[in-house]
Amino acid sequence: MSQHNPNEISRPVPPFERQPQEVPGLASKMVPVPDHGEKSYKGSGRLAGRKALITGGDSGIGRATAIAYAREGADVAINYLPAEESDAKEVIALIEAEGRKAIAIPGDITSEDFCQQLVSEAVEKLGGLDILVNNAGRQQFCESIADLTTESFDKTFKTNVYAMFWITKAALPHLKSGSAIVNTSSVQAGKPSPMLLDYAQTKASIIAFTKGLAKQVAEKGIRVNAVAPGPYWTPLQSSGGQPQEKVMKFGEEAPFGRPGQPAEIAALYVLLASDEASFASGQVWCSDGGTGTF
Ligand code: NAD
Ligand code: MG
């Protein structure tokens, strides 16, 4: 069997079951449960001794990143909403199983005060900070601008844009030369879906922030990049990110004919945080199953 064809390794393809969940959804309730690399990710010391804070580290892409970082030798703090405690506990156990420090900091990042507390607690408990992964996100579909409320628009911007600004601002004084920030954009930044008007704007905003900040902090030796995922099988989608009819066909339109599993994107977050990517900054790194969005 060739190692080069991503579809030769058996991964879930649509159709999927209807599986509505309240927001925030739990990875443990998904059918099939996503693959975050729990059994497959093998580290090779690429982040040995580093200290990372990952928002949304309980499930999906953030969880796959947390597992990979721990297996690469990093101590990891994760943030998530209190309602996600059961998913978060599984991640904490997986990090600890690698002999790494695992810090759980639940709380709502739509509050600036909490974002500041989150960074100070992470720095204090990890004993410093080298890597910040801004990954938490809110995606709630809405068919028409006429029905998109100011409240919902505001919550999407607070979660995806303001929190990234607040957390990054609080983290920067602790970062030093060789540190890295990895933000999470989306293919929606380049090809917005009509029902994700607010979300797509936030994801485009994250790219502008990434490119501008990369220039601002280059002289300090700090790198800033963004990952732009295509369709990934995570609870974000089944908890109101898409209508259930779309969840059932999720990933069908990608040339690979399936959604990505979170485990398939974690290595990008590892690379962008590691010294091996020491000349890469201010860039968007897309993983979209062959669509070629960027
Ligand atoms: P996910 O639901 O597993 O992760 C999102 C996380 O955001 C949640 O686990 C939650 O902890 C966190 N979060 C949301 N609101 C929060 C708040 N107010 N306070 C604190 N934490 C909050 O889904 P995911 O798909 O892994 O999402 C991770 C990132 O990937 C998001 O930024 C999302 O926009 C982005 N993304 C996902 C896809 C996809 O298809 N899944 C595609 C492109 C981009
Ligand atoms: Mg979650």
mmCIF file of C-alpha atoms in Angstrom, residues 84-198:
data_model
loop_
_atom_site.group_PDB
_atom_site.id
_atom_site.type_symbol
_atom_site.label_atom_id
_atom_site.label_comp_id
_atom_site.label_asym_id
_atom_site.label_seq_id
_atom_site.Cartn_x
_atom_site.Cartn_y
_atom_site.Cartn_z
ATOM 1 C CA GLU A 84 -16.753 21.054 27.604
ATOM 2 C CA GLU A 85 -15.132 19.712 30.784
ATOM 3 C CA SER A 86 -15.630 16.045 29.799
ATOM 4 C CA ASP A 87 -13.813 16.489 26.455
ATOM 5 C CA ALA A 88 -11.098 18.548 28.184
ATOM 6 C CA LYS A 89 -10.480 15.850 30.827
ATOM 7 C CA GLU A 90 -9.645 13.354 28.075
ATOM 8 C CA VAL A 91 -7.095 15.775 26.590
ATOM 9 C CA ILE A 92 -5.502 16.495 29.975
ATOM 10 C CA ALA A 93 -5.097 12.729 30.537
ATOM 11 C CA LEU A 94 -3.512 12.298 27.093
ATOM 12 C CA ILE A 95 -0.994 15.118 27.713
ATOM 13 C CA GLU A 96 -0.125 13.733 31.138
ATOM 14 C CA ALA A 97 0.339 10.266 29.622
ATOM 15 C CA GLU A 98 3.289 11.771 27.692
ATOM 16 C CA GLY A 99 4.868 12.899 30.974
ATOM 17 C CA ARG A 100 4.203 16.557 30.098
ATOM 18 C CA LYS A 101 2.608 19.264 32.230
ATOM 19 C CA ALA A 102 -1.109 19.684 31.384
ATOM 20 C CA ILE A 103 -2.957 22.788 32.582
ATOM 21 C CA ALA A 104 -6.741 23.108 32.239
ATOM 22 C CA ILE A 105 -8.065 26.681 32.242
ATOM 23 C CA PRO A 106 -11.817 26.740 31.521
ATOM 24 C CA GLY A 107 -13.513 30.073 30.841
ATOM 25 C CA ASP A 108 -15.260 32.274 28.301
ATOM 26 C CA ILE A 109 -12.877 34.200 26.024
ATOM 27 C CA THR A 110 -15.543 36.715 25.001
ATOM 28 C CA SER A 111 -14.506 38.544 28.195
ATOM 29 C CA GLU A 112 -11.350 40.677 27.996
ATOM 30 C CA ASP A 113 -10.776 40.240 31.737
ATOM 31 C CA PHE A 114 -10.880 36.476 31.388
ATOM 32 C CA CYS A 115 -8.473 36.561 28.398
ATOM 33 C CA GLN A 116 -5.937 38.430 30.556
ATOM 34 C CA GLN A 117 -6.412 35.973 33.436
ATOM 35 C CA LEU A 118 -6.064 33.052 31.029
ATOM 36 C CA VAL A 119 -2.644 34.223 29.864
ATOM 37 C CA SER A 120 -1.365 35.033 33.372
ATOM 38 C CA GLU A 121 -2.516 31.672 34.708
ATOM 39 C CA ALA A 122 -0.961 29.810 31.763
ATOM 40 C CA VAL A 123 2.347 31.676 32.164
ATOM 41 C CA GLU A 124 2.387 31.113 35.912
ATOM 42 C CA LYS A 125 1.535 27.401 35.806
ATOM 43 C CA LEU A 126 3.681 26.550 32.770
ATOM 44 C CA GLY A 127 6.573 28.684 34.039
ATOM 45 C CA GLY A 128 6.635 30.821 30.866
ATOM 46 C CA LEU A 129 5.199 30.785 27.355
ATOM 47 C CA ASP A 130 6.758 30.124 23.905
ATOM 48 C CA ILE A 131 3.807 29.152 21.750
ATOM 49 C CA LEU A 132 0.309 30.627 21.483
ATOM 50 C CA VAL A 133 -2.310 28.867 19.377
ATOM 51 C CA ASN A 134 -5.435 30.983 18.868
ATOM 52 C CA ASN A 135 -7.845 28.283 17.806
ATOM 53 C CA ALA A 136 -11.183 28.706 19.639
ATOM 54 C CA GLY A 137 -13.967 29.711 17.296
ATOM 55 C CA ARG A 138 -17.704 30.326 16.934
ATOM 56 C CA GLN A 139 -19.575 29.342 13.771
ATOM 57 C CA GLN A 140 -23.378 29.529 13.619
ATOM 58 C CA PHE A 141 -24.996 29.438 10.215
ATOM 59 C CA CYS A 142 -27.713 31.945 9.246
ATOM 60 C CA GLU A 143 -29.378 31.813 5.840
ATOM 61 C CA SER A 144 -30.128 35.521 5.449
ATOM 62 C CA ILE A 145 -28.588 38.798 6.555
ATOM 63 C CA ALA A 146 -32.146 39.793 7.508
ATOM 64 C CA ASP A 147 -32.076 37.179 10.284
ATOM 65 C CA LEU A 148 -28.486 37.750 11.422
ATOM 66 C CA THR A 149 -28.879 39.550 14.753
ATOM 67 C CA THR A 150 -26.438 42.100 16.105
ATOM 68 C CA GLU A 151 -26.105 39.885 19.181
ATOM 69 C CA SER A 152 -25.023 36.853 17.154
ATOM 70 C CA PHE A 153 -22.745 38.923 14.877
ATOM 71 C CA ASP A 154 -21.148 40.444 17.979
ATOM 72 C CA LYS A 155 -20.604 37.068 19.663
ATOM 73 C CA THR A 156 -18.895 35.676 16.562
ATOM 74 C CA PHE A 157 -16.561 38.683 16.383
ATOM 75 C CA LYS A 158 -15.883 38.615 20.147
ATOM 76 C CA THR A 159 -14.944 34.924 20.033
ATOM 77 C CA ASN A 160 -12.981 34.836 16.778
ATOM 78 C CA VAL A 161 -11.438 38.320 16.514
ATOM 79 C CA TYR A 162 -11.514 40.250 19.823
ATOM 80 C CA ALA A 163 -10.401 37.260 21.919
ATOM 81 C CA MET A 164 -7.471 36.625 19.563
ATOM 82 C CA PHE A 165 -6.488 40.303 19.943
ATOM 83 C CA TRP A 166 -6.883 40.292 23.754
ATOM 84 C CA ILE A 167 -5.046 36.991 24.286
ATOM 85 C CA THR A 168 -2.225 37.867 21.880
ATOM 86 C CA LYS A 169 -1.784 41.309 23.448
ATOM 87 C CA ALA A 170 -1.537 39.768 26.914
ATOM 88 C CA ALA A 171 0.817 36.995 25.728
ATOM 89 C CA LEU A 172 3.302 39.087 23.735
ATOM 90 C CA PRO A 173 5.222 40.541 26.714
ATOM 91 C CA HIS A 174 6.022 36.939 27.732
ATOM 92 C CA LEU A 175 7.169 35.742 24.293
ATOM 93 C CA LYS A 176 10.803 35.977 23.268
ATOM 94 C CA SER A 177 12.930 35.398 20.199
ATOM 95 C CA GLY A 178 12.054 31.978 18.738
ATOM 96 C CA SER A 179 8.466 32.083 20.031
ATOM 97 C CA ALA A 180 5.564 31.500 17.666
ATOM 98 C CA ILE A 181 1.908 32.432 17.365
ATOM 99 C CA VAL A 182 -0.386 30.264 15.245
ATOM 100 C CA ASN A 183 -3.864 31.613 14.456
ATOM 101 C CA THR A 184 -6.745 29.635 12.964
ATOM 102 C CA SER A 185 -8.412 31.117 9.898
ATOM 103 C CA SER A 186 -10.499 29.119 7.388
ATOM 104 C CA VAL A 187 -11.114 28.575 3.696
ATOM 105 C CA GLN A 188 -14.152 30.783 4.440
ATOM 106 C CA ALA A 189 -11.791 33.776 4.396
ATOM 107 C CA GLY A 190 -11.237 33.265 0.665
ATOM 108 C CA LYS A 191 -14.486 31.595 -0.438
ATOM 109 C CA PRO A 192 -17.272 32.636 1.944
ATOM 110 C CA SER A 193 -20.443 30.535 2.096
ATOM 111 C CA PRO A 194 -23.600 32.652 1.835
ATOM 112 C CA MET A 195 -24.870 31.339 5.182
ATOM 113 C CA LEU A 196 -21.651 32.182 7.078
ATOM 114 C CA LEU A 197 -21.456 35.954 6.513
ATOM 115 C CA ASP A 198 -20.283 36.905 10.005
#
